[in-house]
mmCIF file of C-alpha atoms in Angstrom:
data_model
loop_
_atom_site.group_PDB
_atom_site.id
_atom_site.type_symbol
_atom_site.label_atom_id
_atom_site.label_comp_id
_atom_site.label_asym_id
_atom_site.label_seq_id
_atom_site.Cartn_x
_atom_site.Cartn_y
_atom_site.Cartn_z
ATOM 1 C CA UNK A 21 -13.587 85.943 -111.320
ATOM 2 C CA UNK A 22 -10.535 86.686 -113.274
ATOM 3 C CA UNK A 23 -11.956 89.706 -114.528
ATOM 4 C CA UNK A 24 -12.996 90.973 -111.277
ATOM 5 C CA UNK A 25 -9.665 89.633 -109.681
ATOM 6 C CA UNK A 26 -12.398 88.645 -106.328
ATOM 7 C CA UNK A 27 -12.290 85.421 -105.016
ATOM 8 C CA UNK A 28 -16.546 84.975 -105.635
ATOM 9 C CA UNK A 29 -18.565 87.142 -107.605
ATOM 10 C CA UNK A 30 -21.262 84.291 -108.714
ATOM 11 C CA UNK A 31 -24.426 86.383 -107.249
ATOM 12 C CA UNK A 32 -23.054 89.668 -108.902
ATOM 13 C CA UNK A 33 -22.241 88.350 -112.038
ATOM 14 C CA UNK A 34 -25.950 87.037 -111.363
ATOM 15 C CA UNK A 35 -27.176 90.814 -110.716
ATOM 16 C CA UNK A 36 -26.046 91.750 -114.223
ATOM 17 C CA UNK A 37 -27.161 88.646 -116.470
ATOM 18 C CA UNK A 38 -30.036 90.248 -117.258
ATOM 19 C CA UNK A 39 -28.135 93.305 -118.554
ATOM 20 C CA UNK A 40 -25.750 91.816 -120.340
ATOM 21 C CA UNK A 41 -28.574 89.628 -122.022
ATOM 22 C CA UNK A 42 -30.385 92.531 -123.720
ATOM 23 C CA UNK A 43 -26.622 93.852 -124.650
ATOM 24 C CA UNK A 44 -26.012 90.654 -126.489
ATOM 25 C CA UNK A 45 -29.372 90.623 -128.147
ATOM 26 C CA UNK A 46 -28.865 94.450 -129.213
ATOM 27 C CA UNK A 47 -25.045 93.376 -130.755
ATOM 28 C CA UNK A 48 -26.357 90.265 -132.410
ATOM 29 C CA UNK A 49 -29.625 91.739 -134.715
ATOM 30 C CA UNK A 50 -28.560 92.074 -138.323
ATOM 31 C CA UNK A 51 -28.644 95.996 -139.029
ATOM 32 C CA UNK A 52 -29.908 96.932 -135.327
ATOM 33 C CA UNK A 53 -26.493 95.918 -134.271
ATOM 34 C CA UNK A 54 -24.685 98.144 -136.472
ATOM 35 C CA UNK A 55 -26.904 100.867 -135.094
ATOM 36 C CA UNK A 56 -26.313 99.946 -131.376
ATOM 37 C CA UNK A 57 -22.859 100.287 -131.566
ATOM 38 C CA UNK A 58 -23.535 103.389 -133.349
ATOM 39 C CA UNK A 59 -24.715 104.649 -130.742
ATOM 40 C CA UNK A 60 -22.701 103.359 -128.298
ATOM 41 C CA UNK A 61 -19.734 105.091 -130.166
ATOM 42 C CA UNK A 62 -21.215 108.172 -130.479
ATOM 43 C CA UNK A 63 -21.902 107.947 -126.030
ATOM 44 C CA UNK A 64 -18.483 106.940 -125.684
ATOM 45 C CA UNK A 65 -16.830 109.451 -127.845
ATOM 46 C CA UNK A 66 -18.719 111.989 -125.405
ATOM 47 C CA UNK A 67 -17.595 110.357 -122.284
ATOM 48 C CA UNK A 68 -14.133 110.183 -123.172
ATOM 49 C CA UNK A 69 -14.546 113.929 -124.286
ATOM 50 C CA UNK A 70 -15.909 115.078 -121.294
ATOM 51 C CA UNK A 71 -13.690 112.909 -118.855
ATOM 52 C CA UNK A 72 -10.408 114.575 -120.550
ATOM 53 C CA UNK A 73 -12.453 118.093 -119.793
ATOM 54 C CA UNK A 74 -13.001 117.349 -116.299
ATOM 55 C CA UNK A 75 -9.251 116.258 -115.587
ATOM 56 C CA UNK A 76 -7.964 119.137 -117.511
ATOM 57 C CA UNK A 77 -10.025 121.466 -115.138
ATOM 58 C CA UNK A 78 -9.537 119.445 -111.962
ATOM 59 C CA UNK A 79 -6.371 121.076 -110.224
ATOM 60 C CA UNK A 80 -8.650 123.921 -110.763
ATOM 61 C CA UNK A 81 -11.510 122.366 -109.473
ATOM 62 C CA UNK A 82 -9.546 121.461 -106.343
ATOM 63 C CA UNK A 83 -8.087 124.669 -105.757
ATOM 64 C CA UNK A 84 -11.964 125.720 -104.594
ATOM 65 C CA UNK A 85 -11.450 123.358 -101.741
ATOM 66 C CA UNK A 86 -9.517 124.012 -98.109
ATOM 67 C CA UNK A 87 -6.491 121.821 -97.435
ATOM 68 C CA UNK A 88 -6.473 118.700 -95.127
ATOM 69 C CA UNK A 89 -10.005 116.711 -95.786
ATOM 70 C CA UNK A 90 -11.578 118.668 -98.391
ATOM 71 C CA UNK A 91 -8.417 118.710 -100.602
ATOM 72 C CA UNK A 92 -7.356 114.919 -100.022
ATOM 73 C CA UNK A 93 -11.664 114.458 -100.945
ATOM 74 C CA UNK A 94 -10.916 116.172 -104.315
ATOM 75 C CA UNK A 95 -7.853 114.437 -105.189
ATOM 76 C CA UNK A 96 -9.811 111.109 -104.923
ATOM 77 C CA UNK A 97 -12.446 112.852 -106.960
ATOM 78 C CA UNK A 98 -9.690 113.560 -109.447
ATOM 79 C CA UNK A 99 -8.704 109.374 -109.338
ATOM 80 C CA UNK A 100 -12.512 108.405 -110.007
ATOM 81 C CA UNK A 101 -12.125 110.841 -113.107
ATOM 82 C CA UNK A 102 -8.794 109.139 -114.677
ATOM 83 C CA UNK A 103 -10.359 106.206 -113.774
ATOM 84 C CA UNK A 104 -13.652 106.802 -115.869
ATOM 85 C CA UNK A 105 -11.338 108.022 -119.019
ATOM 86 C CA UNK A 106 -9.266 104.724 -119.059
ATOM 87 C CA UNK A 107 -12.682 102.787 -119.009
ATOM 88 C CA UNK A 108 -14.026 105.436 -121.494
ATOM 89 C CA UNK A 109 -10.907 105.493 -123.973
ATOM 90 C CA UNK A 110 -11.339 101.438 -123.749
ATOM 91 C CA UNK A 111 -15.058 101.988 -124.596
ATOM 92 C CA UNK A 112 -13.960 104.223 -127.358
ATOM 93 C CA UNK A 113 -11.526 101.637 -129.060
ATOM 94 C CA UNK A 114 -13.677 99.075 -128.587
ATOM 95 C CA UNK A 115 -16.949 100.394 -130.558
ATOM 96 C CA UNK A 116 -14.773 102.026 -132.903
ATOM 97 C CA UNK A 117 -13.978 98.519 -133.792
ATOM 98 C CA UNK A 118 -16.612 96.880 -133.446
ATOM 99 C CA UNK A 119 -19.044 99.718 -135.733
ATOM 100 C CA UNK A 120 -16.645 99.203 -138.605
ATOM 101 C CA UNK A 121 -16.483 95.928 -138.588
ATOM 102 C CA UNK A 122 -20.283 95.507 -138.645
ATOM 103 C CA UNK A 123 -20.974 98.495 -141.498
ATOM 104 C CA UNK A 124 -18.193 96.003 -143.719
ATOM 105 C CA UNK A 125 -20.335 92.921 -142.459
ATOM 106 C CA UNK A 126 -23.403 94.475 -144.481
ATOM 107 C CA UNK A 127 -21.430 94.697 -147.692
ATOM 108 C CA UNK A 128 -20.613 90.752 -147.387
ATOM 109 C CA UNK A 129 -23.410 88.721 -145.757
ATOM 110 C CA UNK A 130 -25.845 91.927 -145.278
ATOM 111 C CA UNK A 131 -24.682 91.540 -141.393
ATOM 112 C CA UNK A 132 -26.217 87.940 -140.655
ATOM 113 C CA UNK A 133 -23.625 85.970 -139.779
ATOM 114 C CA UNK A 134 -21.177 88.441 -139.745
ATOM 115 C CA UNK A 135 -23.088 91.242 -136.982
ATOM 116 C CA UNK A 136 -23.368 88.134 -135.137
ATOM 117 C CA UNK A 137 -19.979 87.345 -134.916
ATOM 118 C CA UNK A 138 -19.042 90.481 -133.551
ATOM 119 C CA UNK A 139 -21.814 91.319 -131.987
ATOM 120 C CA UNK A 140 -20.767 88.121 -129.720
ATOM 121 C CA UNK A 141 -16.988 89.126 -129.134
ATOM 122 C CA UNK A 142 -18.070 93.092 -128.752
ATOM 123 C CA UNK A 143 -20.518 91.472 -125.767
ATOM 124 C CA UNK A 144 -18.016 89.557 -124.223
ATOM 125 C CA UNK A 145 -15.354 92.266 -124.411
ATOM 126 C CA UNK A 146 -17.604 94.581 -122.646
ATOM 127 C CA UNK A 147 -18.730 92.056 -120.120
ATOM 128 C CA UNK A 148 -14.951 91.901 -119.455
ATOM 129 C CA UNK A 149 -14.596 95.815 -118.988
ATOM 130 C CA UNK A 150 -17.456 95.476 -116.696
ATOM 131 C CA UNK A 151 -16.690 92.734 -114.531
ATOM 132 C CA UNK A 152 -12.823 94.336 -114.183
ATOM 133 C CA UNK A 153 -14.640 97.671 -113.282
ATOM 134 C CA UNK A 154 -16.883 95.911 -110.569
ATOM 135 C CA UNK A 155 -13.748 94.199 -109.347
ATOM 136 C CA UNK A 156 -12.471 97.560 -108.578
ATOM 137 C CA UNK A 157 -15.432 98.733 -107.193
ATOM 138 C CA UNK A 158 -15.879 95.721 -104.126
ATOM 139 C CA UNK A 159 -12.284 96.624 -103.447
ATOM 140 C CA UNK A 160 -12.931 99.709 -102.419
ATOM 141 C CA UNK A 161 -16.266 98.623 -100.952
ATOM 142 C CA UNK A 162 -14.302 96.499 -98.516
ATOM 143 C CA UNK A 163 -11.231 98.729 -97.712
ATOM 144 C CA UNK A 164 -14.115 101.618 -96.812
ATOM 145 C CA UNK A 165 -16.529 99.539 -95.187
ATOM 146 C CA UNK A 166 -13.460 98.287 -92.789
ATOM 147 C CA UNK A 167 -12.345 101.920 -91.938
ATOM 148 C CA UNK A 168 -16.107 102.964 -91.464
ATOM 149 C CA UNK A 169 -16.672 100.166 -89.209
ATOM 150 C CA UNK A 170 -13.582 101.376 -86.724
ATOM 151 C CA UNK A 171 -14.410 105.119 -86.798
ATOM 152 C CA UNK A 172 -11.275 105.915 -84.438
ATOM 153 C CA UNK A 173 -8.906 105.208 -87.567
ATOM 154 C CA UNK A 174 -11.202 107.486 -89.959
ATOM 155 C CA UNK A 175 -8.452 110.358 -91.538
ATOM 156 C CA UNK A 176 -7.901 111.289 -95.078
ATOM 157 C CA UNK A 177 -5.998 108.250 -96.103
ATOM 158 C CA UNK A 178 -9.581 106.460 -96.456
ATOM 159 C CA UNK A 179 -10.235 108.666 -99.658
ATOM 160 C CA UNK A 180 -6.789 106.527 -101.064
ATOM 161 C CA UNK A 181 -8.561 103.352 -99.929
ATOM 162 C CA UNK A 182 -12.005 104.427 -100.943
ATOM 163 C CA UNK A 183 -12.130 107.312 -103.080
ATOM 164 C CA UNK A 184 -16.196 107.775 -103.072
ATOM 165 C CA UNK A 185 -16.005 108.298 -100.098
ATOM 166 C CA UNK A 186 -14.334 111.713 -100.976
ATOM 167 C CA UNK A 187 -17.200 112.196 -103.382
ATOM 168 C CA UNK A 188 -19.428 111.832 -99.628
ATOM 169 C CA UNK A 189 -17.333 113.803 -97.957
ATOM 170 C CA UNK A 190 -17.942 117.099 -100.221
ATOM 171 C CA UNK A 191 -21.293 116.334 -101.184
ATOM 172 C CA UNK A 192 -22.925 115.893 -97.420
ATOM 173 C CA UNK A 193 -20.867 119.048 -96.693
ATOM 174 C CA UNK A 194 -22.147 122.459 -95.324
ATOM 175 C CA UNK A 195 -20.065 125.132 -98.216
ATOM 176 C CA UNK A 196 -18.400 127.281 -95.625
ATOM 177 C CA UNK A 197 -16.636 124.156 -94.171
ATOM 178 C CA UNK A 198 -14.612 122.977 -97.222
ATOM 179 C CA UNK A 199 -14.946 126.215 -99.092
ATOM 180 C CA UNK A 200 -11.075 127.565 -99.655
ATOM 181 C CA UNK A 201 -11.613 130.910 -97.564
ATOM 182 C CA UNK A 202 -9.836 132.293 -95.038
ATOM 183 C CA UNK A 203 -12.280 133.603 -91.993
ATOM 184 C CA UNK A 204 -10.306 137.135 -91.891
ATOM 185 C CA UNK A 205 -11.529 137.706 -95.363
ATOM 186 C CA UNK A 206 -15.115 137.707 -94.272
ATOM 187 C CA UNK A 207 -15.934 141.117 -94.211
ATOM 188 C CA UNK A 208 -13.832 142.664 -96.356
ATOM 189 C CA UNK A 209 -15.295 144.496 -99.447
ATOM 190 C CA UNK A 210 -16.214 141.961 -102.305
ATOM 191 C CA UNK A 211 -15.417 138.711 -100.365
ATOM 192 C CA UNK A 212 -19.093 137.529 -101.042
ATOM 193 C CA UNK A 213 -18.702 137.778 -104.470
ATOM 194 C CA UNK A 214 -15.383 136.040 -104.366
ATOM 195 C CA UNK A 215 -16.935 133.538 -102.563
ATOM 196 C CA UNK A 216 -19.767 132.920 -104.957
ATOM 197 C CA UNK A 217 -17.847 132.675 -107.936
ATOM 198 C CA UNK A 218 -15.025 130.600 -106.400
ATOM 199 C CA UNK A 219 -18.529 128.358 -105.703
ATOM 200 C CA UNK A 220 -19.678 128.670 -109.019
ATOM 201 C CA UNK A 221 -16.807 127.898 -111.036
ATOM 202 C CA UNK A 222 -14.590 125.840 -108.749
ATOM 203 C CA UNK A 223 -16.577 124.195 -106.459
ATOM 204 C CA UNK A 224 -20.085 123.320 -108.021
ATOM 205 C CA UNK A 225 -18.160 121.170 -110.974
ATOM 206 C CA UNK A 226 -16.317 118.905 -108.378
ATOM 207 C CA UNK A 227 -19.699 118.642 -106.522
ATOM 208 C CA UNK A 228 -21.127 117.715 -109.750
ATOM 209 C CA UNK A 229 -19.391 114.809 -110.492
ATOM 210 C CA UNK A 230 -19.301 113.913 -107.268
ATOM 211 C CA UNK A 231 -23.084 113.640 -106.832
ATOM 212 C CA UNK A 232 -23.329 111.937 -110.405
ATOM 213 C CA UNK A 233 -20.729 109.186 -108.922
ATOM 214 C CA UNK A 234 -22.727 108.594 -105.710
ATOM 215 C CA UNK A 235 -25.904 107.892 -107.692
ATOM 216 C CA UNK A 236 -24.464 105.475 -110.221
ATOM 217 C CA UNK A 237 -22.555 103.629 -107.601
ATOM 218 C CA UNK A 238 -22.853 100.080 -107.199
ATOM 219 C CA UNK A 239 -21.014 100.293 -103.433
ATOM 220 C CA UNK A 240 -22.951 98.741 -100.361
ATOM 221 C CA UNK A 241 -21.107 101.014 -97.723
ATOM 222 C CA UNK A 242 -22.136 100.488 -94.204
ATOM 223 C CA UNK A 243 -21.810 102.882 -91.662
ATOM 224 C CA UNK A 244 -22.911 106.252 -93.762
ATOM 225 C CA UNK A 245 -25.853 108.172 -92.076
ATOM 226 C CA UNK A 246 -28.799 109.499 -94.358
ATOM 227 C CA UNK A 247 -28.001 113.434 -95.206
ATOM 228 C CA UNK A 248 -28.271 115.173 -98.794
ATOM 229 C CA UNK A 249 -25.402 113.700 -100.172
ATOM 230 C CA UNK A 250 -26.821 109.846 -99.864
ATOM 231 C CA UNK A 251 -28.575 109.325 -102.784
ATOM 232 C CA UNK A 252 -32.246 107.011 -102.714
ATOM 233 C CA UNK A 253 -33.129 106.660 -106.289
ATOM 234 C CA UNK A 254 -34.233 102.984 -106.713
ATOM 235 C CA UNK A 255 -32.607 101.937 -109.735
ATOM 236 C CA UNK A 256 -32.184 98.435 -111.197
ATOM 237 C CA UNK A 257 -29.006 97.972 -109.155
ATOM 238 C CA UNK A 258 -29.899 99.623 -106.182
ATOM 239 C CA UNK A 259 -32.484 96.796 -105.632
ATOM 240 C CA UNK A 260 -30.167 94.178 -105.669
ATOM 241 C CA UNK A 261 -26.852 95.334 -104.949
ATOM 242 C CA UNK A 262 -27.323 94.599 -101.316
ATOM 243 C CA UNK A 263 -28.519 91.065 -101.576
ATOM 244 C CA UNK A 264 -26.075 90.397 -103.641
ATOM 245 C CA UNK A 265 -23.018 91.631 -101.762
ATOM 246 C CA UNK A 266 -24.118 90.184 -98.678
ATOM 247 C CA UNK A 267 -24.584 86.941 -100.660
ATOM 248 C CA UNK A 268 -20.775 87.160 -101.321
ATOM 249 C CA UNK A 269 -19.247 88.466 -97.940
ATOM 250 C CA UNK A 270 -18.412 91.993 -99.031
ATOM 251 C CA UNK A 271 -20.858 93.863 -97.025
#
């Protein structure tokens, strides 16, 4: 709960046990656990790699989309990626860590005791970073599900309050209606191609991520119609992320 900073998060911390389970299992195993964190260096090293990219790039990015809505969408776009790099960089630090500290465990027990050891804090330092990143995400679950549910008050302030909802926004979007292009430039000679490569290497990246961010989310937002920006895979959370929100009061 402190993690989280909710007031009850029993049937999500529930959701999760049974990932965190084969986590702790995977940290514990003399010589496996060396490997798994490994491994989970190696993905984080990417991430944070990737998230520093996408920030770098994302005024550009942005600059592909009209002002007002479209814009405001992208900035909160841009906060889910600063976001991801401070959980990343954490990630980074923390399986740094942890992978030395296990390669010098084989050298003095063979990593029995010692993998075990860490394998135990590394688990419950990740549970932490995962419980504080849920925490974030039922906050914004509530502040958009409110604004959804009052559609009158719906401007671009919700992306502040909920910034998937930005990733929505662009995603369910028809191009020519947050495209950056100015209608008396239809016509004129090369605007096509303008347009296509403004797409290409302004607009498609943003829509990337945001599509990427819609699928992994763990938000139960009410109030969203079906279109091609709602994702349907059926995932190990989207089975129970509804049950268990509406267990808690959040939906």
């Amino acid at each position: 709960v402190q993690c989280a900073d909710v007031d009850n998060i029993h049937e999500v911390i529930a959701a999760i046990t049974g990932e965190v389970l084969a986590n702790l299992v995977h940290e514990i195993t003399p010589v496996l656990g060396v490997v798994t964190s490994g491994v989970k260096l190696v993905k984080a090293g990417k991430a944070v790699a990737e998230d520093g990219y996408h920030l770098y790039k994302s005024d550009d990015y942005k600059a592909g989309f009209r002002l007002g809505d479209p814009s405001a969408a992208a900035e909160a776009i841009q906060l889910i990626i600063k976001r991801d790099l401070a959980k990343h960089s954490v990630q980074l630090g923390q399986q740094t860590l942890a992978t030395g500290a296990k390669i010098g465990g084989l050298f003095a027990d063979f990593g029995t005791a010692t993998t075990a050891g860490i394998g135990i804090a590394n688990s419950l330092a990740s549970l932490g970073l995962q419980l504080y990143g849920l925490g974030l995400d039922i906050k914004d679950m509530r502040a958009g599900n409110k604004r959804l549910a009052a559609p009158s008050t719906l401007n671009l302030t919700v992306f502040n309050e909920c910034p998937i909802l930005g990733c929505y926004l662009l995603t369910c979007a028809d191009t020519s209606a947050v495209a950056n292009m100015f209608i008396a430039d239809i016509g004129l000679p090369g605007w096509m191609d303008k347009v296509e490569l403004m797409k290409k290497k302004q607009m498609d990246p943003m829509l990337k991520i945001a599509t990427k961010n819609i699928s992994s989310s763990r938000l139960q937002l009410e109030g969203l119609g079906s279109d091609k920006g709602t994702h349907t895979k059926k995932g190990f959370f989207a089975g129970i992320k509804s049950k268990a929100m509406k267990q808690v009061g959040l939906s």
